[in-house]
Amino acid sequence: MKKSVQTALIHSDYVAPEGFAAFPTGIHHASTVLFPNVAAMRSGQWKDKNAYTYGLHGTPTTFTLEARLAEIEGGSHTLLAPSGLAAITMIDLALLKSGDDVLLPDNVYNPNRELGRWLSQDFGVSARFYDPMIGSGIADLIQPNTRLVWTEAPGSVSMEVPDLPAICKAAKEKGVLVALDNTWSAGLALRGFDAGADIVMHALTKYQSGGADLLMGAVITRDKALNERLAQAHMRLGYGVGADDAYLVLRGLPTMKLRFETHDANARRVAAWLKARPEIARVLHPAFEDCPGHAFWKRDFSGAGGLFSVVFDPRYSEEQTDRFVDALSLFGIGYSWGGPNSLVMPYRIKAMRRQWADEGVLVRLNVGLEDPADLIRDLEQALGRL
Ligand SMILES: *Cc1c(COP(=O)(O)O)cnc(C)c1O
């Protein structure tokens, strides 16, 4: 067809030759996805992962990322969300309705606690909090209307490691689903499905990205019917992820285990150094005996990663420990973890928890990929400022 320049700017006859192959996944940007004909459009199903209907429901880039994440975690279905928190919200909205009950560990990721409060206040769902060390005792808390038990292994500030298999077993016996926030382990140090979880959720924002440059979440399942319930909520919520971000996560995956193991080794070195310091009362790192649930970590985990907390000796005031945090130069003051840079964050833990015994100030460290000897030197000079 003859085209004016204006139309030629939009429509082109050129088609790139077939047969291109390379290691990186292609980055497919799309809102509109084209159907070859009307019949294909009419038979198109948004749920179908073998076909394309609309950018929101999947592109080769997002389908590839979903499949790879499921494979890494040992699951079979993945749904991508625009953040880790969006993934959490989707799980609750998919599985809970007015009159239902959800159980959350008292050390749960704080925005998940906030979501529980919201559901309780405005949506007729009861959200109750349990001692993260409850183990099989969770059975006594499960009511006929309990639909979901959230778990986190370990808690991402106070670091308690739960007896996850015991919680999962007790919930399963009562027909209640267990969701695991497995962000700390990146699906590497803890195999969520092996421990008995029904749903494994990740903030891909952390290790999968590895660059501290994007936000994304994933919800992984093994059960087709359960995935369909979640996928329905995913569609209704209108969740999508950007093609460039999906590509960046795909780009991060090949190096994730190497990065994770380096974070782990560096963090253990820094934690061991801090443990020997008189200013520190407790090192809350699952690989250390001070940490509640250390024995479960030894039994269930194959590694640790870069995140842990310390509790200062109670003789130091918050003003003093704030001075310590401000004096650090290699540790940025900021939330999140999993990127190359070390981070530090002081928490007012007593205000976050129903019960907390320690009097000293809790400071969380994310040990990055810097040389741990430099990090230790930095910590040493900052401790001098207490
Ligand atoms: C970071 C994080 C989330 C939320 O992820 P975002 O992408 O920041 O929303 C959820 N759970 C845990 C344990 C996290 O560390």
Short mmCIF file of C-alpha atoms and ligand atoms in Angstrom, two decimals:
data_model
loop_
_atom_site.label_atom_id
_atom_site.label_comp_id
_atom_site.label_asym_id
_atom_site.label_seq_id
_atom_site.Cartn_x
_atom_site.Cartn_y
_atom_site.Cartn_z
CA MET A 1 0.00 0.00 0.00
CA LYS A 2 1.16 3.53 -0.80
CA LYS A 3 1.89 5.47 2.38
CA SER A 4 2.40 9.11 3.16
CA VAL A 5 5.46 10.01 5.25
CA GLN A 6 3.26 10.54 8.31
CA THR A 7 1.91 6.99 8.04
CA ALA A 8 5.34 5.60 7.22
CA LEU A 9 6.57 7.05 10.50
CA ILE A 10 4.16 4.67 12.23
CA HIS A 11 3.77 1.71 9.90
CA SER A 12 6.73 -0.09 8.36
CA ASP A 13 6.94 -3.06 6.03
CA TYR A 14 10.24 -4.16 7.50
CA VAL A 15 10.29 -7.40 9.45
CA ALA A 16 13.54 -8.41 11.16
CA PRO A 17 14.85 -11.78 9.98
CA GLU A 18 14.08 -14.80 12.14
CA GLY A 19 16.75 -16.93 13.75
CA PHE A 20 18.21 -14.40 16.17
CA ALA A 21 19.51 -16.03 19.34
CA ALA A 22 21.36 -14.58 22.34
CA PHE A 23 21.59 -15.23 26.06
CA PRO A 24 19.66 -12.22 27.38
CA THR A 25 15.87 -12.35 27.29
CA GLY A 26 14.35 -9.78 24.97
CA ILE A 27 12.77 -6.71 26.55
CA HIS A 28 9.22 -6.54 25.24
CA HIS A 29 7.42 -3.28 25.91
CA ALA A 30 3.68 -3.43 25.31
CA SER A 31 0.30 -2.27 26.41
CA THR A 32 -1.44 -3.43 23.21
CA VAL A 33 -0.61 -6.92 22.10
CA LEU A 34 -1.52 -7.65 18.48
CA PHE A 35 -3.72 -10.54 17.48
CA PRO A 36 -3.17 -12.07 14.05
CA ASN A 37 -6.94 -12.10 13.35
CA VAL A 38 -10.34 -11.72 14.98
CA ALA A 39 -10.71 -15.42 15.72
CA ALA A 40 -7.45 -15.36 17.69
CA MET A 41 -8.64 -12.27 19.60
CA ARG A 42 -12.00 -13.91 20.41
CA SER A 43 -10.40 -17.10 21.69
CA GLY A 44 -7.69 -15.25 23.64
CA GLN A 45 -7.75 -15.91 27.39
CA TRP A 46 -5.90 -13.56 29.76
CA LYS A 47 -5.01 -16.57 31.92
CA ASP A 48 -3.29 -18.43 29.10
CA LYS A 49 0.48 -18.41 29.62
CA ASN A 50 1.00 -19.87 26.15
CA ALA A 51 -0.50 -16.87 24.39
CA TYR A 52 -0.65 -13.09 24.63
CA THR A 53 -3.69 -10.89 25.09
CA TYR A 54 -2.63 -7.62 26.70
CA GLY A 55 0.57 -6.19 28.16
CA LEU A 56 -0.80 -6.45 31.69
CA HIS A 57 -1.29 -10.20 31.34
CA GLY A 58 2.19 -11.04 30.16
CA THR A 59 4.91 -10.67 27.57
CA PRO A 60 7.78 -13.01 26.67
CA THR A 61 9.89 -11.02 29.17
CA THR A 62 7.54 -11.42 32.13
CA PHE A 63 6.59 -15.03 31.29
CA THR A 64 10.30 -15.90 31.20
CA LEU A 65 10.92 -14.22 34.55
CA GLU A 66 7.91 -15.97 36.10
CA ALA A 67 9.07 -19.37 34.89
CA ARG A 68 12.63 -18.84 36.08
CA LEU A 69 11.56 -17.72 39.55
CA ALA A 70 9.27 -20.75 39.93
CA GLU A 71 12.11 -23.03 38.88
CA ILE A 72 14.57 -21.49 41.36
CA GLU A 73 12.12 -21.83 44.25
CA GLY A 74 10.98 -25.32 43.28
CA GLY A 75 7.43 -24.18 42.51
CA SER A 76 5.37 -24.27 39.34
CA HIS A 77 3.56 -20.92 39.03
CA THR A 78 4.67 -17.32 39.62
CA LEU A 79 2.73 -14.06 39.67
CA LEU A 80 4.69 -10.80 39.49
CA ALA A 81 3.69 -7.75 41.50
CA PRO A 82 4.93 -4.15 41.34
CA SER A 83 6.57 -4.46 44.78
CA GLY A 84 7.09 -6.98 47.55
CA LEU A 85 4.36 -5.31 49.54
CA ALA A 86 1.99 -5.46 46.56
CA ALA A 87 2.63 -9.22 46.46
CA ILE A 88 1.69 -9.48 50.15
CA THR A 89 -1.49 -7.45 49.63
CA MET A 90 -2.49 -9.61 46.68
CA ILE A 91 -2.17 -12.79 48.75
CA ASP A 92 -4.41 -11.38 51.49
CA LEU A 93 -7.03 -10.03 49.09
CA ALA A 94 -7.10 -13.29 47.14
CA LEU A 95 -7.53 -15.53 50.16
CA LEU A 96 -9.40 -13.49 52.79
CA LYS A 97 -12.92 -12.13 52.87
CA SER A 98 -15.15 -10.58 55.49
CA GLY A 99 -15.53 -12.95 58.46
CA ASP A 100 -12.18 -14.68 57.87
CA ASP A 101 -9.18 -14.75 60.19
CA VAL A 102 -5.47 -14.42 59.41
CA LEU A 103 -2.55 -15.14 61.74
CA LEU A 104 0.67 -13.13 61.50
CA PRO A 105 3.91 -13.52 63.43
CA ASP A 106 4.52 -10.68 65.87
CA ASN A 107 7.85 -9.96 64.10
CA VAL A 108 6.21 -9.75 60.65
CA TYR A 109 7.44 -7.23 58.06
CA ASN A 110 5.86 -4.08 59.42
CA PRO A 111 3.78 -3.05 56.37
CA ASN A 112 2.24 -6.56 56.44
CA ARG A 113 1.22 -5.85 60.05
CA GLU A 114 -0.25 -2.54 58.88
CA LEU A 115 -2.21 -4.37 56.17
CA GLY A 116 -3.56 -6.73 58.83
CA ARG A 117 -4.69 -3.76 60.88
CA TRP A 118 -6.41 -2.23 57.84
CA LEU A 119 -8.21 -5.46 57.00
CA SER A 120 -9.36 -5.68 60.65
CA GLN A 121 -10.54 -2.09 60.84
CA ASP A 122 -12.31 -1.71 57.52
CA PHE A 123 -12.86 -5.10 55.88
CA GLY A 124 -14.28 -7.40 58.57
CA VAL A 125 -11.25 -9.69 58.61
CA SER A 126 -9.65 -10.49 61.96
CA ALA A 127 -5.84 -10.30 61.98
CA ARG A 128 -4.20 -11.80 65.05
CA PHE A 129 -0.51 -11.83 65.93
CA TYR A 130 1.35 -14.83 67.28
CA ASP A 131 4.71 -15.36 68.98
CA PRO A 132 7.10 -16.20 66.10
CA MET A 133 8.61 -18.99 68.24
CA ILE A 134 5.22 -20.67 68.74
CA GLY A 135 6.00 -23.71 66.52
CA SER A 136 3.30 -26.41 66.60
CA GLY A 137 1.50 -24.33 69.27
CA ILE A 138 -0.01 -22.43 66.34
CA ALA A 139 -2.64 -25.22 66.28
CA ASP A 140 -4.23 -23.76 69.43
CA LEU A 141 -4.72 -20.38 67.73
CA ILE A 142 -6.33 -21.73 64.57
CA GLN A 143 -10.10 -21.11 64.56
CA PRO A 144 -12.73 -22.50 62.19
CA ASN A 145 -12.60 -19.17 60.27
CA THR A 146 -8.78 -19.03 60.05
CA ARG A 147 -7.82 -19.11 56.37
CA LEU A 148 -4.19 -18.08 56.27
CA VAL A 149 -1.05 -18.20 58.42
CA TRP A 150 1.75 -15.83 57.47
CA THR A 151 5.33 -16.81 58.29
CA GLU A 152 8.65 -15.09 57.87
CA ALA A 153 11.93 -16.91 58.27
CA PRO A 154 13.62 -15.13 59.94
CA GLY A 155 11.88 -11.92 60.99
CA SER A 156 13.62 -9.16 59.09
CA VAL A 157 14.41 -6.87 62.06
CA SER A 158 14.53 -9.07 65.17
CA MET A 159 15.69 -12.16 63.25
CA GLU A 160 13.89 -14.94 65.18
CA VAL A 161 13.94 -18.15 63.14
CA PRO A 162 10.61 -19.98 63.46
CA ASP A 163 10.08 -23.73 63.49
CA LEU A 164 8.59 -23.45 60.03
CA PRO A 165 7.97 -27.18 59.36
CA ALA A 166 6.07 -27.44 62.68
CA ILE A 167 3.90 -24.40 61.88
CA CYS A 168 3.20 -25.69 58.36
CA LYS A 169 2.35 -29.17 59.60
CA ALA A 170 -0.06 -27.86 62.25
CA ALA A 171 -1.74 -25.55 59.73
CA LYS A 172 -2.01 -28.30 57.12
CA GLU A 173 -3.70 -30.62 59.63
CA LYS A 174 -6.37 -27.95 60.08
CA GLY A 175 -6.69 -27.21 56.37
CA VAL A 176 -5.21 -23.70 56.66
CA LEU A 177 -2.87 -22.25 54.03
CA VAL A 178 0.63 -21.05 54.97
CA ALA A 179 2.29 -18.13 53.16
CA LEU A 180 6.04 -17.68 53.64
CA ASP A 181 7.81 -14.37 53.10
CA ASN A 182 11.10 -15.91 51.95
CA THR A 183 12.82 -12.65 51.03
CA TRP A 184 15.72 -13.06 53.47
CA SER A 185 16.74 -16.39 51.90
CA ALA A 186 16.11 -15.40 48.27
CA GLY A 187 14.87 -18.98 47.76
CA LEU A 188 18.50 -20.09 48.15
CA ALA A 189 19.14 -20.63 51.88
CA LEU A 190 15.66 -21.94 52.67
CA ARG A 191 13.47 -24.01 50.38
CA GLY A 192 10.00 -22.79 51.29
CA PHE A 193 8.00 -25.59 49.73
CA ASP A 194 10.22 -28.26 51.30
CA ALA A 195 9.46 -26.70 54.68
CA GLY A 196 5.75 -27.09 53.92
CA ALA A 197 4.66 -23.61 52.81
CA ASP A 198 1.81 -23.42 50.29
CA ILE A 199 2.72 -19.95 48.99
CA VAL A 200 6.22 -18.47 48.80
CA MET A 201 6.49 -14.73 48.44
CA HIS A 202 9.60 -12.70 47.59
CA ALA A 203 10.53 -9.06 47.47
CA LEU A 204 12.58 -9.29 44.25
CA THR A 205 13.62 -5.75 45.20
CA LYS A 206 16.34 -7.36 47.33
CA TYR A 207 18.70 -10.12 46.14
CA GLN A 208 17.03 -10.96 42.83
CA SER A 209 17.51 -7.39 41.64
CA GLY A 210 20.82 -7.07 43.42
CA GLY A 211 21.20 -3.47 42.27
CA ALA A 212 19.00 -1.52 44.74
CA ASP A 213 17.46 -0.03 41.61
CA LEU A 214 13.95 -1.44 41.30
CA LEU A 215 10.88 -2.65 43.19
CA MET A 216 9.13 -5.95 42.41
CA GLY A 217 7.47 -8.87 44.15
CA ALA A 218 6.70 -12.49 43.33
CA VAL A 219 4.14 -15.00 44.56
CA ILE A 220 5.07 -18.61 43.84
CA THR A 221 2.90 -21.69 44.27
CA ARG A 222 2.93 -25.37 43.41
CA ASP A 223 -0.81 -25.88 43.28
CA LYS A 224 -2.74 -25.02 40.12
CA ALA A 225 -6.05 -24.24 41.85
CA LEU A 226 -4.36 -22.04 44.44
CA ASN A 227 -2.47 -20.19 41.70
CA GLU A 228 -5.78 -19.57 39.92
CA ARG A 229 -7.29 -17.96 43.02
CA LEU A 230 -4.23 -15.72 43.32
CA ALA A 231 -4.18 -14.98 39.59
CA GLN A 232 -7.80 -13.82 39.75
CA ALA A 233 -6.84 -11.24 42.40
CA HIS A 234 -3.73 -10.32 40.41
CA MET A 235 -5.91 -9.54 37.38
CA ARG A 236 -8.56 -7.67 39.37
CA LEU A 237 -5.94 -5.55 41.08
CA GLY A 238 -4.42 -4.69 37.71
CA TYR A 239 -0.89 -5.58 38.72
CA GLY A 240 1.79 -5.33 36.10
CA VAL A 241 5.55 -4.86 36.07
CA GLY A 242 7.65 -2.81 33.67
CA ALA A 243 9.59 -4.64 30.96
CA ASP A 244 12.87 -2.91 31.85
CA ASP A 245 12.53 -3.84 35.51
CA ALA A 246 11.67 -7.44 34.62
CA TYR A 247 14.78 -7.49 32.43
CA LEU A 248 16.94 -6.16 35.26
CA VAL A 249 15.75 -8.96 37.55
CA LEU A 250 16.49 -11.53 34.81
CA ARG A 251 19.91 -9.96 34.50
CA GLY A 252 20.48 -10.26 38.26
CA LEU A 253 19.57 -13.94 38.54
CA PRO A 254 22.72 -15.59 37.12
CA THR A 255 24.90 -13.89 39.75
CA MET A 256 22.43 -14.09 42.63
CA LYS A 257 23.90 -17.14 44.36
CA LEU A 258 27.46 -15.80 44.12
CA ARG A 259 26.34 -12.46 45.51
CA PHE A 260 24.28 -14.11 48.24
CA GLU A 261 27.21 -16.26 49.35
CA THR A 262 29.51 -13.24 49.46
CA HIS A 263 26.93 -11.26 51.48
CA ASP A 264 26.70 -14.26 53.80
CA ALA A 265 30.46 -14.64 54.31
CA ASN A 266 30.94 -10.88 54.78
CA ALA A 267 28.03 -10.60 57.22
CA ARG A 268 29.27 -13.50 59.34
CA ARG A 269 32.71 -11.91 59.54
CA VAL A 270 31.28 -8.55 60.57
CA ALA A 271 28.84 -10.19 63.01
CA ALA A 272 31.62 -12.23 64.63
CA TRP A 273 33.68 -9.07 65.08
CA LEU A 274 30.71 -7.23 66.63
CA LYS A 275 29.97 -10.19 68.91
CA ALA A 276 33.37 -9.77 70.54
CA ARG A 277 32.82 -6.04 71.21
CA PRO A 278 31.86 -4.91 74.73
CA GLU A 279 29.39 -2.33 73.35
CA ILE A 280 27.22 -5.09 71.86
CA ALA A 281 24.91 -7.12 74.11
CA ARG A 282 23.52 -9.51 71.49
CA VAL A 283 24.10 -10.35 67.85
CA LEU A 284 20.79 -11.31 66.26
CA HIS A 285 22.07 -13.34 63.32
CA PRO A 286 20.50 -16.77 62.70
CA ALA A 287 23.95 -18.40 62.44
CA PHE A 288 24.85 -17.19 65.95
CA GLU A 289 23.64 -18.74 69.19
CA ASP A 290 22.29 -15.42 70.56
CA CYS A 291 19.56 -15.60 67.94
CA PRO A 292 16.23 -17.20 68.93
CA GLY A 293 15.65 -20.21 66.69
CA HIS A 294 19.35 -20.70 65.88
CA ALA A 295 18.78 -24.48 66.09
CA PHE A 296 16.00 -24.27 63.48
CA TRP A 297 18.30 -22.26 61.21
CA LYS A 298 20.93 -25.01 61.53
CA ARG A 299 18.37 -27.68 60.72
CA ASP A 300 16.46 -25.97 57.89
CA PHE A 301 18.77 -23.46 56.17
CA SER A 302 21.86 -23.84 54.00
CA GLY A 303 23.10 -20.24 54.35
CA ALA A 304 22.31 -16.82 55.67
CA GLY A 305 22.76 -13.73 53.46
CA GLY A 306 23.75 -10.24 54.53
CA LEU A 307 21.08 -9.04 56.94
CA PHE A 308 21.30 -9.16 60.74
CA SER A 309 20.79 -6.97 63.79
CA VAL A 310 22.70 -6.12 66.95
CA VAL A 311 21.38 -5.05 70.34
CA PHE A 312 23.58 -2.51 72.09
CA ASP A 313 24.43 -2.80 75.75
CA PRO A 314 21.63 -0.97 77.64
CA ARG A 315 24.17 1.46 79.11
CA TYR A 316 24.13 3.26 75.74
CA SER A 317 21.27 5.69 75.13
CA GLU A 318 19.52 6.10 71.80
CA GLU A 319 21.28 9.44 71.45
CA GLN A 320 24.61 7.61 71.64
CA THR A 321 23.68 4.84 69.23
CA ASP A 322 22.29 7.46 66.81
CA ARG A 323 25.72 9.07 66.94
CA PHE A 324 27.25 5.69 66.07
CA VAL A 325 24.90 5.32 63.06
CA ASP A 326 25.60 8.87 61.86
CA ALA A 327 29.36 8.29 62.15
CA LEU A 328 29.38 5.32 59.76
CA SER A 329 30.64 6.19 56.33
CA LEU A 330 30.43 2.93 54.33
CA PHE A 331 26.98 2.03 55.69
CA GLY A 332 24.20 4.18 54.20
CA ILE A 333 21.21 4.95 56.42
CA GLY A 334 18.33 3.42 54.53
CA TYR A 335 15.73 0.66 54.24
CA SER A 336 15.95 -2.51 52.19
CA TRP A 337 18.89 -4.80 51.46
CA GLY A 338 20.33 -7.10 48.80
CA GLY A 339 22.19 -4.44 46.85
CA PRO A 340 25.97 -4.00 46.71
CA ASN A 341 26.02 -1.23 49.34
CA SER A 342 26.03 -1.82 53.07
CA LEU A 343 23.14 -0.25 54.97
CA VAL A 344 22.28 0.52 58.57
CA MET A 345 18.94 1.23 60.25
CA PRO A 346 18.16 1.82 63.94
CA TYR A 347 14.74 0.54 65.06
CA ARG A 348 12.49 1.47 67.99
CA ILE A 349 11.71 -2.19 68.38
CA LYS A 350 9.68 -1.93 71.60
CA ALA A 351 7.08 0.21 69.82
CA MET A 352 6.84 -2.37 67.02
CA ARG A 353 6.20 -5.43 69.15
CA ARG A 354 3.70 -6.65 71.71
CA GLN A 355 6.58 -7.99 73.79
CA TRP A 356 10.27 -7.27 73.66
CA ALA A 357 12.66 -8.06 76.50
CA ASP A 358 15.92 -6.30 75.55
CA GLU A 359 16.50 -2.80 76.89
CA GLY A 360 19.37 -1.91 74.56
CA VAL A 361 18.90 -0.16 71.20
CA LEU A 362 18.50 -2.46 68.17
CA VAL A 363 20.39 -1.56 65.01
CA ARG A 364 20.01 -3.55 61.80
CA LEU A 365 22.89 -3.97 59.39
CA ASN A 366 22.80 -5.03 55.77
CA VAL A 367 26.30 -6.13 54.91
CA GLY A 368 26.98 -5.45 51.25
CA LEU A 369 29.69 -6.56 48.88
CA GLU A 370 32.45 -4.23 50.10
CA ASP A 371 35.62 -5.71 51.61
CA PRO A 372 34.53 -6.76 55.12
CA ALA A 373 37.85 -5.55 56.57
CA ASP A 374 36.92 -2.02 55.48
CA LEU A 375 33.44 -2.39 56.93
CA ILE A 376 34.91 -3.51 60.25
CA ARG A 377 37.27 -0.51 60.29
CA ASP A 378 34.29 1.74 59.67
CA LEU A 379 32.31 0.11 62.49
CA GLU A 380 35.29 0.42 64.82
CA GLN A 381 35.68 4.17 64.29
CA ALA A 382 31.93 4.68 64.65
CA LEU A 383 31.81 2.68 67.90
CA GLY A 384 34.47 5.09 69.13
CA ARG A 385 31.87 7.87 68.78
CA LEU A 386 29.38 6.27 71.15
C1 LIG B 1 11.49 -5.48 51.43
C2 LIG B 1 10.57 -6.50 51.99
C3 LIG B 1 9.25 -6.61 51.57
C4 LIG B 1 8.62 -5.61 50.63
O1 LIG B 1 9.26 -5.42 49.45
P1 LIG B 1 9.12 -4.04 48.64
O2 LIG B 1 9.47 -4.41 47.26
O3 LIG B 1 10.05 -3.07 49.29
O4 LIG B 1 7.68 -3.62 48.78
C5 LIG B 1 8.49 -7.61 52.11
N1 LIG B 1 8.98 -8.46 53.01
C6 LIG B 1 10.24 -8.39 53.45
C7 LIG B 1 10.72 -9.36 54.45
C8 LIG B 1 11.06 -7.40 52.96
O5 LIG B 1 12.30 -7.32 53.40
#
